[in-house]
Amino acid sequence: MLVKSKQKSTYKEDSVGEKPIRSVAKALSWRVVGTLDTLVVSYVLTGRISLAASIASVDFLTKLVLYFFHERIWNAVKWGK
């Protein structure tokens, strides 16, 4: 049967989910990689480092926030755990 019985959860089971600080660390590290990519692509397309840096800065902030919430939502999803 695919239905799990209701039992009191143990610490080990509860600790499988990520803490918010881990999601923040993952978001920051991934955004550094993504921002460097955006900086290079923006520079290749525009030829202006100041414009490329502006684009990369906005990209860093917006995607950092989006990634954090994306991770937290997926952490709440029971499917595949």
CSV table of C-alpha atoms in Angstrom, one decimal, residues 21-39 56 59-68 70-71:
chain,number,residue,atom,x,y,z
A,21,ILE,CA,19.8,29.3,6.4
A,22,ARG,CA,20.9,26.4,4.1
A,23,SER,CA,18.5,27.7,1.5
A,24,VAL,CA,20.1,31.2,1.8
A,25,ALA,CA,23.6,29.8,1.5
A,26,LYS,CA,22.7,27.8,-1.6
A,27,ALA,CA,20.9,30.8,-3.1
A,28,LEU,CA,24.0,33.0,-2.5
A,29,SER,CA,26.5,30.5,-4.0
A,30,TRP,CA,24.3,29.8,-7.0
A,31,ARG,CA,23.7,33.5,-7.6
A,32,VAL,CA,27.4,34.2,-7.6
A,33,VAL,CA,27.8,31.7,-10.5
A,34,GLY,CA,24.7,33.0,-12.2
A,35,THR,CA,25.7,36.6,-11.8
A,36,LEU,CA,29.2,36.0,-13.3
A,37,ASP,CA,27.5,34.4,-16.3
A,38,THR,CA,25.1,37.3,-16.6
A,39,LEU,CA,28.0,39.8,-16.4
A,56,ALA,CA,24.2,41.7,-13.3
A,59,ASP,CA,19.8,40.1,-11.8
A,60,PHE,CA,21.7,39.0,-8.6
A,61,LEU,CA,19.1,40.6,-6.3
A,62,THR,CA,15.9,39.6,-8.0
A,63,LYS,CA,17.0,36.0,-8.6
A,64,LEU,CA,18.4,35.6,-5.1
A,65,VAL,CA,15.0,36.4,-3.7
A,66,LEU,CA,13.1,34.2,-6.2
A,67,TYR,CA,15.5,31.3,-5.6
A,68,PHE,CA,15.1,31.4,-1.9
A,70,HIS,CA,11.5,28.6,-4.8
A,71,GLU,CA,13.6,26.4,-2.5
